[in-house]
């Protein structure tokens, strides 16, 4: 008698990872690359998307907007004529503090996957739980604003450790802050050595060209990380 | 036969609220008032405590420092010769994104309750889940930095709705931001009409006297809200 032994690995028991893999397979079939875009509240995710969303050349971008409540960010992005899908996490008391794979899966039917090459998922503003839940992304980008202080890589290590690009935003404010950029970069290298990082200002446009090019590369079959 | 009917209310089933009430009873017995201090990452909670911690007159303050990982904030506050107890939430994969009543309870034995009049619990930096978990506090204070944008009350309504004081921090940066303070205050009044608010700068010291006086009043038997 032929017998097959199935080894149950811990990851297979993790329902979130199972659903994330299913999402990833659907995105791959549709030829859509996916970026999970994360930061603390108010670090500038939406403004950084506004800066480049209408100007990615041949790349057709769509946005899945995660918020506890409301659609203020989606409304801002829709004005760029970019397809935006809103996902709210507040069926419960105070709302979920992150997106998980199942929430993203519930939005799949509403995403115009055949009309886009790149999907940016703007996660809920939070430096803890979004890092714990894969949603089916190809790459993770996080924004760290210089107004938040230099110590954030050490205080929220999983977020900084699991991302593929760090956008250091609001650098136009550096002359007005007691912020030591070298110290931030030193802490960043302690938790995630050599992770790509870009110094940007969504307000003045400084460094935005590099961010645009990174997104364009992320939409290619090879991806930005190749 | 005498029969007693016990009505099980939803709140009684909520283990967190039950434990929070037990914490509150212990704090009351010790004559210690408790402030739950919350904000997004990097809004300035620790700096606002550094500004006043050593200078509260007759009020003896202690701090319970909640962080996912590390003790950087506790180290900063300990240099003020204020008793500080560190509580880390990272036994799991990425750590908990908030303090709950049971975590605070687990720290009770380490708190020098007989030596203090006021305990400030510095929560994990997050605008979602900390608002959902009472920990046994008398009052809730939140910090909203002007660098985070005006829209935060509408995006994180539970946090703004359940607090007793809003510190609007980093106002020294207003000349360098596209931030409409009137719009923020309008949004704040939409979710929590007439909640006390103070405009402060932990960096320059502007408005800090009012914050110090609020904490001193919070430590009185009547509390700051009387």
Short mmCIF file of C-alpha atoms in Angstrom, two decimals:
data_model
loop_
_atom_site.label_atom_id
_atom_site.label_comp_id
_atom_site.label_asym_id
_atom_site.label_seq_id
_atom_site.Cartn_x
_atom_site.Cartn_y
_atom_site.Cartn_z
CA UNK A 1 0.00 0.00 0.00
CA UNK A 2 1.30 3.40 -0.93
CA UNK A 3 1.18 5.83 1.91
CA UNK A 4 1.74 9.54 1.83
CA UNK A 5 2.74 11.40 4.91
CA UNK A 6 1.72 15.04 5.11
CA UNK A 7 3.86 17.15 7.31
CA UNK A 8 1.80 19.89 8.86
CA UNK A 9 4.05 22.88 9.22
CA UNK A 10 3.26 25.72 11.50
CA UNK A 11 2.93 28.14 8.64
CA UNK A 12 0.27 26.00 6.96
CA UNK A 13 -1.78 26.30 10.13
CA UNK A 14 -1.63 30.02 9.96
CA UNK A 15 -4.87 30.89 8.26
CA UNK A 16 -3.65 34.36 7.39
CA UNK A 17 -0.66 33.08 5.48
CA UNK A 18 -2.83 30.57 3.64
CA UNK A 19 -5.19 33.29 2.49
CA UNK A 20 -2.28 35.62 1.68
CA UNK A 21 -0.87 32.92 -0.62
CA UNK A 22 -4.27 32.61 -2.33
CA UNK A 23 -4.37 36.38 -2.83
CA UNK A 24 -0.85 36.30 -4.21
CA UNK A 25 -1.79 33.56 -6.69
CA UNK A 26 -4.78 35.60 -7.90
CA UNK A 27 -2.64 38.72 -8.30
CA UNK A 28 0.00 36.71 -10.19
CA UNK A 29 -2.63 35.26 -12.53
CA UNK A 30 -3.87 38.77 -13.27
CA UNK A 31 -0.32 39.98 -13.85
CA UNK A 32 -0.62 42.56 -11.09
CA UNK A 33 2.26 43.42 -8.77
CA UNK A 34 1.30 44.41 -5.24
CA UNK A 35 2.92 46.80 -2.76
CA UNK A 36 1.90 46.83 0.91
CA UNK A 37 2.36 50.47 1.96
CA UNK A 38 2.66 51.10 5.69
CA UNK A 39 3.53 53.78 8.26
CA UNK A 40 2.46 55.46 11.48
CA UNK A 41 -0.59 57.76 11.28
CA UNK A 42 0.18 60.96 9.44
CA UNK A 43 3.62 59.98 8.09
CA UNK A 44 2.54 60.93 4.56
CA UNK A 45 1.48 57.75 2.73
CA UNK A 46 -1.43 59.34 0.88
CA UNK A 47 0.51 62.45 -0.07
CA UNK A 48 3.37 60.30 -1.37
CA UNK A 49 0.86 58.46 -3.57
CA UNK A 50 -0.73 61.73 -4.71
CA UNK A 51 2.72 62.90 -5.80
CA UNK A 52 3.24 60.03 -8.25
CA UNK A 53 -0.12 58.32 -8.83
CA UNK A 54 -1.04 60.14 -12.03
CA UNK A 55 2.49 60.12 -13.40
CA UNK A 56 3.82 56.56 -13.62
CA UNK A 57 4.26 56.45 -17.39
CA UNK A 58 3.03 53.17 -18.86
CA UNK A 59 2.29 51.71 -15.45
CA UNK A 60 -1.40 51.63 -14.60
CA UNK A 61 -1.74 51.89 -10.84
CA UNK A 62 -4.71 51.15 -8.58
CA UNK A 63 -5.04 51.76 -4.85
CA UNK A 64 -6.73 49.72 -2.13
CA UNK A 65 -7.27 52.14 0.71
CA UNK A 66 -7.40 50.72 4.24
CA UNK A 67 -8.88 52.90 6.97
CA UNK A 68 -10.63 52.34 10.26
CA UNK A 69 -13.39 54.69 9.17
CA UNK A 70 -14.22 57.15 6.42
CA UNK A 71 -12.90 57.63 2.90
CA UNK A 72 -10.92 60.88 3.10
CA UNK A 73 -7.75 59.39 1.59
CA UNK A 74 -9.67 57.53 -1.12
CA UNK A 75 -11.42 60.78 -2.05
CA UNK A 76 -8.05 62.53 -2.37
CA UNK A 77 -6.64 59.80 -4.61
CA UNK A 78 -9.78 59.45 -6.74
CA UNK A 79 -9.31 63.07 -7.81
CA UNK A 80 -6.17 61.86 -9.65
CA UNK A 81 -8.37 59.56 -11.77
CA UNK A 82 -6.66 56.53 -10.30
CA UNK A 83 -8.99 53.60 -9.50
CA UNK A 84 -9.41 53.49 -5.71
CA UNK A 85 -11.19 50.87 -3.64
CA UNK A 86 -12.05 51.67 -0.02
CA UNK A 87 -11.78 49.03 2.71
CA UNK A 88 -12.96 50.03 6.20
CA UNK A 89 -12.02 47.96 9.24
CA UNK A 90 -14.61 49.26 11.70
CA UNK A 91 -17.41 46.69 11.89
CA UNK A 92 -16.44 46.20 15.53
CA UNK A 93 -16.19 48.60 18.44
CA UNK A 94 -13.09 50.59 17.64
CA UNK A 95 -12.06 48.95 14.39
CA UNK A 96 -9.14 46.78 13.38
CA UNK A 97 -5.70 48.38 13.52
CA UNK A 98 -4.37 46.63 10.40
CA UNK A 99 -5.37 44.89 7.20
CA UNK A 100 -5.14 41.11 7.09
CA UNK A 101 -5.20 38.72 4.15
CA UNK A 102 -8.89 37.94 4.54
CA UNK A 103 -9.91 41.60 4.48
CA UNK A 104 -7.93 42.08 1.28
CA UNK A 105 -9.50 38.90 -0.12
CA UNK A 106 -12.96 40.29 0.58
CA UNK A 107 -12.06 43.28 -1.60
CA UNK A 108 -10.70 41.23 -4.52
CA UNK A 109 -13.96 41.26 -6.45
CA UNK A 110 -14.08 45.04 -6.27
CA UNK A 111 -10.56 45.54 -7.64
CA UNK A 112 -10.20 46.27 -11.38
CA UNK A 113 -7.28 43.84 -11.71
CA UNK A 114 -7.57 43.60 -15.51
CA UNK A 115 -7.13 47.38 -15.79
CA UNK A 116 -4.02 47.80 -13.64
CA UNK A 117 -0.39 46.65 -13.49
CA UNK A 118 0.37 47.71 -9.95
CA UNK A 119 -1.81 47.66 -6.83
CA UNK A 120 -0.73 49.77 -3.87
CA UNK A 121 -2.43 48.70 -0.65
CA UNK A 122 -2.39 51.64 1.76
CA UNK A 123 -2.54 49.96 5.15
CA UNK A 124 -4.01 51.38 8.38
CA UNK A 125 -1.63 53.86 10.04
CA UNK A 126 0.16 51.74 12.65
CA UNK A 127 3.73 50.52 13.15
CA UNK A 128 2.91 47.27 14.98
CA UNK A 129 0.25 44.88 13.65
CA UNK A 130 0.36 45.65 9.90
CA UNK A 131 3.89 44.19 9.92
CA UNK A 132 2.56 40.89 11.33
CA UNK A 133 0.01 40.20 8.59
CA UNK A 134 1.05 39.37 5.03
CA UNK A 135 -1.77 40.19 2.62
CA UNK A 136 -0.35 38.72 -0.60
CA UNK A 137 2.07 41.51 -1.46
CA UNK A 138 5.20 41.31 -3.61
CA UNK A 139 6.96 44.05 -1.69
CA UNK A 140 6.57 46.14 1.45
CA UNK A 141 7.29 49.83 1.62
CA UNK A 142 7.20 51.82 4.82
CA UNK A 143 7.31 55.53 5.47
CA UNK A 144 9.11 56.94 8.50
CA UNK A 145 8.66 60.67 8.99
CA UNK A 146 11.57 62.58 10.51
CA UNK A 147 9.08 64.28 12.86
CA UNK A 148 8.60 60.92 14.62
CA UNK A 149 12.13 60.86 16.05
CA UNK A 150 15.21 58.74 15.40
CA UNK A 151 14.35 55.88 17.74
CA UNK A 152 11.54 54.26 15.78
CA UNK A 153 13.55 51.37 14.22
CA UNK A 154 14.47 50.17 17.71
CA UNK A 155 10.94 50.61 19.06
CA UNK A 156 9.10 48.96 16.15
CA UNK A 157 11.72 46.51 14.83
CA UNK A 158 9.43 44.05 13.01
CA UNK A 159 8.06 46.79 10.74
CA UNK A 160 11.51 48.07 9.80
CA UNK A 161 12.92 44.53 9.49
CA UNK A 162 10.28 43.18 7.10
CA UNK A 163 10.11 46.04 4.62
CA UNK A 164 11.85 46.25 1.25
CA UNK A 165 12.13 50.03 1.08
CA UNK A 166 12.09 52.81 3.69
CA UNK A 167 10.94 56.26 2.62
CA UNK A 168 12.29 58.83 5.09
CA UNK A 169 9.71 61.57 4.61
CA UNK A 170 9.31 65.27 5.54
CA UNK A 171 13.02 66.01 5.18
CA UNK A 172 12.07 69.63 4.39
CA UNK A 173 11.45 69.96 8.15
CA UNK A 174 14.96 68.85 9.19
CA UNK A 175 16.23 72.43 9.78
CA UNK A 176 13.42 72.92 12.31
CA UNK A 177 13.83 69.67 14.27
CA UNK A 178 16.24 68.22 16.81
CA UNK A 179 16.52 65.10 14.66
CA UNK A 180 19.79 63.30 14.02
CA UNK A 181 19.44 61.66 10.61
CA UNK A 182 22.73 59.76 11.00
CA UNK A 183 21.48 58.28 14.25
CA UNK A 184 18.23 57.16 12.56
CA UNK A 185 20.17 55.50 9.74
CA UNK A 186 22.46 53.82 12.28
CA UNK A 187 19.43 52.42 14.16
CA UNK A 188 17.86 51.36 10.85
CA UNK A 189 21.00 49.42 9.93
CA UNK A 190 20.93 47.76 13.33
CA UNK A 191 17.52 46.18 12.67
CA UNK A 192 17.69 45.86 8.85
CA UNK A 193 21.22 46.30 7.46
CA UNK A 194 21.40 47.82 3.99
CA UNK A 195 17.63 47.99 3.40
CA UNK A 196 17.11 50.45 0.52
CA UNK A 197 16.15 53.87 1.82
CA UNK A 198 15.23 57.18 0.14
CA UNK A 199 15.15 60.65 1.67
CA UNK A 200 12.04 62.40 0.38
CA UNK A 201 9.70 65.32 0.96
CA UNK A 202 6.18 64.80 -0.28
CA UNK A 203 5.65 68.51 0.35
CA UNK A 204 8.50 69.96 -1.73
CA UNK A 205 8.92 67.05 -4.15
CA UNK A 206 12.53 66.39 -3.14
CA UNK A 207 13.50 62.78 -3.82
CA UNK A 208 10.14 61.97 -5.41
CA UNK A 209 11.71 60.98 -8.74
CA UNK A 210 13.45 58.05 -7.06
CA UNK A 211 10.19 56.93 -5.46
CA UNK A 212 8.40 57.11 -8.81
CA UNK A 213 11.13 55.05 -10.47
CA UNK A 214 11.02 52.48 -7.70
CA UNK A 215 7.26 52.02 -8.22
CA UNK A 216 7.72 51.74 -11.98
CA UNK A 217 10.33 49.03 -11.45
CA UNK A 218 8.06 47.30 -8.93
CA UNK A 219 5.43 46.93 -11.66
CA UNK A 220 7.76 45.05 -14.01
CA UNK A 221 7.75 41.24 -14.10
CA UNK A 222 11.15 41.26 -12.37
CA UNK A 223 9.94 43.61 -9.66
CA UNK A 224 11.81 46.37 -7.90
CA UNK A 225 13.88 43.93 -5.89
CA UNK A 226 15.47 42.13 -8.85
CA UNK B 1 -37.36 29.44 48.41
CA UNK B 2 -35.57 32.67 47.91
CA UNK B 3 -34.23 33.00 44.41
CA UNK B 4 -31.82 35.55 43.10
CA UNK B 5 -31.61 36.30 39.48
CA UNK B 6 -28.28 37.52 38.19
CA UNK B 7 -28.43 39.54 35.06
CA UNK B 8 -25.33 38.95 33.02
CA UNK B 9 -24.53 42.17 31.26
CA UNK B 10 -22.26 42.27 28.31
CA UNK B 11 -19.75 44.37 30.14
CA UNK B 12 -19.43 41.80 32.93
CA UNK B 13 -18.43 39.27 30.30
CA UNK B 14 -15.72 41.51 29.06
CA UNK B 15 -12.70 40.18 30.87
CA UNK B 16 -10.71 43.30 30.16
CA UNK B 17 -13.22 45.58 31.83
CA UNK B 18 -13.42 43.26 34.83
CA UNK B 19 -9.67 43.37 35.30
CA UNK B 20 -9.58 47.12 34.66
CA UNK B 21 -12.09 47.58 37.49
CA UNK B 22 -9.87 45.49 39.77
CA UNK B 23 -6.87 47.63 38.85
CA UNK B 24 -8.90 50.75 39.51
CA UNK B 25 -9.94 49.48 42.94
CA UNK B 26 -6.28 48.78 43.83
CA UNK B 27 -5.22 52.23 42.65
CA UNK B 28 -8.06 53.82 44.65
CA UNK B 29 -7.06 51.94 47.80
CA UNK B 30 -3.49 53.17 47.38
CA UNK B 31 -4.73 56.73 46.83
CA UNK B 32 -3.09 56.87 43.40
CA UNK B 33 -4.69 58.65 40.45
CA UNK B 34 -3.99 57.16 37.05
CA UNK B 35 -3.67 58.75 33.61
CA UNK B 36 -3.65 56.64 30.43
CA UNK B 37 -1.39 58.58 28.06
CA UNK B 38 -1.79 57.76 24.35
CA UNK B 39 -0.78 58.92 20.88
CA UNK B 40 0.57 57.83 17.51
CA UNK B 41 4.26 56.86 17.37
CA UNK B 42 6.53 59.86 17.74
CA UNK B 43 3.86 62.41 18.71
CA UNK B 44 5.88 63.43 21.76
CA UNK B 45 4.50 61.59 24.81
CA UNK B 46 7.87 60.94 26.43
CA UNK B 47 9.16 64.45 25.79
CA UNK B 48 5.97 65.91 27.27
CA UNK B 49 6.57 63.83 30.39
CA UNK B 50 10.24 64.83 30.52
CA UNK B 51 9.12 68.47 30.43
CA UNK B 52 7.08 68.23 33.64
CA UNK B 53 8.03 64.98 35.41
CA UNK B 54 10.56 66.46 37.83
CA UNK B 55 8.56 69.63 38.46
CA UNK B 56 5.07 68.77 39.71
CA UNK B 57 5.40 70.45 43.12
CA UNK B 58 3.97 68.29 45.90
CA UNK B 59 2.72 65.66 43.46
CA UNK B 60 4.86 62.53 43.39
CA UNK B 61 4.59 61.01 39.93
CA UNK B 62 5.50 57.54 38.67
CA UNK B 63 5.49 56.24 35.12
CA UNK B 64 4.53 52.85 33.69
CA UNK B 65 6.18 52.70 30.31
CA UNK B 66 4.54 50.52 27.66
CA UNK B 67 6.63 49.57 24.62
CA UNK B 68 6.72 46.73 22.16
CA UNK B 69 10.42 46.34 22.76
CA UNK B 70 13.30 48.08 24.50
CA UNK B 71 13.47 50.64 27.29
CA UNK B 72 14.63 53.82 25.55
CA UNK B 73 11.76 55.95 26.90
CA UNK B 74 12.08 54.51 30.39
CA UNK B 75 15.80 55.29 30.38
CA UNK B 76 15.06 58.90 29.41
CA UNK B 77 12.51 59.31 32.21
CA UNK B 78 14.62 57.54 34.83
CA UNK B 79 17.23 60.25 34.39
CA UNK B 80 14.68 62.65 35.93
CA UNK B 81 14.73 60.53 39.11
CA UNK B 82 11.09 59.62 38.60
CA UNK B 83 10.22 55.98 39.38
CA UNK B 84 9.71 54.21 36.06
CA UNK B 85 8.49 50.67 35.45
CA UNK B 86 8.99 49.11 32.01
CA UNK B 87 6.32 46.87 30.46
CA UNK B 88 7.19 45.23 27.12
CA UNK B 89 4.48 43.69 24.94
CA UNK B 90 6.66 41.54 22.69
CA UNK B 91 6.47 37.97 23.97
CA UNK B 92 4.83 37.07 20.65
CA UNK B 93 5.96 37.47 17.07
CA UNK B 94 5.61 41.19 16.51
CA UNK B 95 4.33 42.29 19.89
CA UNK B 96 1.03 43.67 21.09
CA UNK B 97 0.04 47.08 19.74
CA UNK B 98 -1.56 48.28 23.00
CA UNK B 99 -1.65 47.78 26.74
CA UNK B 100 -4.62 45.93 28.19
CA UNK B 101 -5.85 45.69 31.77
CA UNK B 102 -4.19 42.33 32.38
CA UNK B 103 -0.77 43.57 31.25
CA UNK B 104 -1.08 46.52 33.63
CA UNK B 105 -2.22 44.13 36.37
CA UNK B 106 0.88 42.02 35.84
CA UNK B 107 2.96 45.13 36.57
CA UNK B 108 1.07 46.13 39.75
CA UNK B 109 3.51 44.41 42.08
CA UNK B 110 6.41 46.30 40.54
CA UNK B 111 4.79 49.73 40.95
CA UNK B 112 5.80 51.79 44.02
CA UNK B 113 2.18 52.78 44.70
CA UNK B 114 2.87 53.84 48.30
CA UNK B 115 5.48 56.34 47.08
CA UNK B 116 3.45 58.11 44.40
CA UNK B 117 0.28 60.16 44.02
CA UNK B 118 -0.05 59.99 40.28
CA UNK B 119 0.72 57.17 37.85
CA UNK B 120 1.09 58.03 34.18
CA UNK B 121 0.78 54.98 31.95
CA UNK B 122 2.52 55.71 28.67
CA UNK B 123 0.75 53.42 26.22
CA UNK B 124 2.15 51.89 23.02
CA UNK B 125 2.22 54.43 20.17
CA UNK B 126 -0.97 53.64 18.23
CA UNK B 127 -4.25 55.48 17.58
CA UNK B 128 -6.51 52.42 17.27
CA UNK B 129 -6.39 49.62 19.84
CA UNK B 130 -5.20 51.51 22.96
CA UNK B 131 -8.54 53.36 22.84
CA UNK B 132 -10.44 50.06 23.03
CA UNK B 133 -8.84 48.77 26.24
CA UNK B 134 -9.47 50.43 29.59
CA UNK B 135 -6.63 49.64 32.00
CA UNK B 136 -8.06 51.10 35.23
CA UNK B 137 -7.35 54.76 34.54
CA UNK B 138 -9.07 57.81 36.00
CA UNK B 139 -8.47 59.91 32.90
CA UNK B 140 -7.23 59.59 29.36
CA UNK B 141 -4.93 62.08 27.71
CA UNK B 142 -3.96 61.89 24.07
CA UNK B 143 -1.34 63.76 22.08
CA UNK B 144 -1.98 64.75 18.48
CA UNK B 145 1.02 66.26 16.71
CA UNK B 146 0.36 68.92 14.10
CA UNK B 147 2.78 67.10 11.78
CA UNK B 148 0.23 64.26 11.50
CA UNK B 149 -2.30 66.36 9.59
CA UNK B 150 -5.74 67.77 10.40
CA UNK B 151 -7.77 64.70 9.49
CA UNK B 152 -6.85 62.42 12.39
CA UNK B 153 -10.00 62.95 14.52
CA UNK B 154 -12.13 61.69 11.62
CA UNK B 155 -9.83 58.76 10.87
CA UNK B 156 -9.38 57.56 14.46
CA UNK B 157 -12.63 58.69 16.11
CA UNK B 158 -12.70 56.33 19.09
CA UNK B 159 -9.35 57.61 20.37
CA UNK B 160 -10.42 61.25 20.15
CA UNK B 161 -13.90 60.52 21.49
CA UNK B 162 -12.82 58.68 24.64
CA UNK B 163 -10.10 61.02 25.86
CA UNK B 164 -10.44 63.69 28.53
CA UNK B 165 -7.73 66.01 27.25
CA UNK B 166 -6.11 66.53 23.84
CA UNK B 167 -2.57 67.94 23.75
CA UNK B 168 -1.95 69.44 20.30
CA UNK B 169 1.84 69.16 20.19
CA UNK B 170 4.71 70.53 18.04
CA UNK B 171 2.98 73.86 17.41
CA UNK B 172 6.45 75.41 16.96
CA UNK B 173 6.41 73.73 13.52
CA UNK B 174 3.16 75.38 12.37
CA UNK B 175 4.94 78.06 10.28
CA UNK B 176 6.64 75.27 8.29
CA UNK B 177 3.58 73.08 7.63
CA UNK B 178 0.49 73.17 5.41
CA UNK B 179 -1.63 72.49 8.48
CA UNK B 180 -4.94 74.21 9.14
CA UNK B 181 -5.34 74.33 12.92
CA UNK B 182 -8.92 75.62 12.67
CA UNK B 183 -9.83 72.66 10.50
CA UNK B 184 -8.31 70.23 13.03
CA UNK B 185 -10.28 71.84 15.87
CA UNK B 186 -13.44 71.71 13.77
CA UNK B 187 -12.93 67.97 13.13
CA UNK B 188 -12.13 67.44 16.81
CA UNK B 189 -15.41 69.10 17.80
CA UNK B 190 -17.25 66.88 15.34
CA UNK B 191 -16.16 63.70 17.14
CA UNK B 192 -15.80 65.07 20.71
CA UNK B 193 -17.46 68.47 21.18
CA UNK B 194 -15.79 70.71 23.73
CA UNK B 195 -13.18 68.20 24.90
CA UNK B 196 -10.47 70.21 26.70
CA UNK B 197 -7.50 70.87 24.41
CA UNK B 198 -4.15 72.58 24.89
CA UNK B 199 -1.77 73.85 22.22
CA UNK B 200 1.75 72.94 23.30
CA UNK B 201 5.32 72.55 22.12
CA UNK B 202 7.38 70.06 24.08
CA UNK B 203 10.40 71.46 22.22
CA UNK B 204 10.06 75.16 23.06
CA UNK B 205 8.05 74.81 26.27
CA UNK B 206 5.07 76.79 24.95
CA UNK B 207 1.87 75.80 26.74
CA UNK B 208 3.67 73.41 29.09
CA UNK B 209 2.54 75.31 32.22
CA UNK B 210 -1.07 74.39 31.46
CA UNK B 211 -0.15 70.73 31.00
CA UNK B 212 1.74 70.73 34.31
CA UNK B 213 -1.25 72.29 36.10
CA UNK B 214 -3.61 69.77 34.54
CA UNK B 215 -1.48 66.88 35.88
CA UNK B 216 -1.30 68.47 39.32
CA UNK B 217 -5.09 68.78 39.36
CA UNK B 218 -5.42 65.18 38.12
CA UNK B 219 -3.53 64.03 41.22
CA UNK B 220 -6.01 65.64 43.63
CA UNK B 221 -8.86 63.59 45.13
CA UNK B 222 -11.30 65.50 42.94
CA UNK B 223 -9.25 64.87 39.82
CA UNK B 224 -8.69 67.13 36.86
CA UNK B 225 -12.19 66.58 35.54
CA UNK B 226 -14.06 67.86 38.63
#
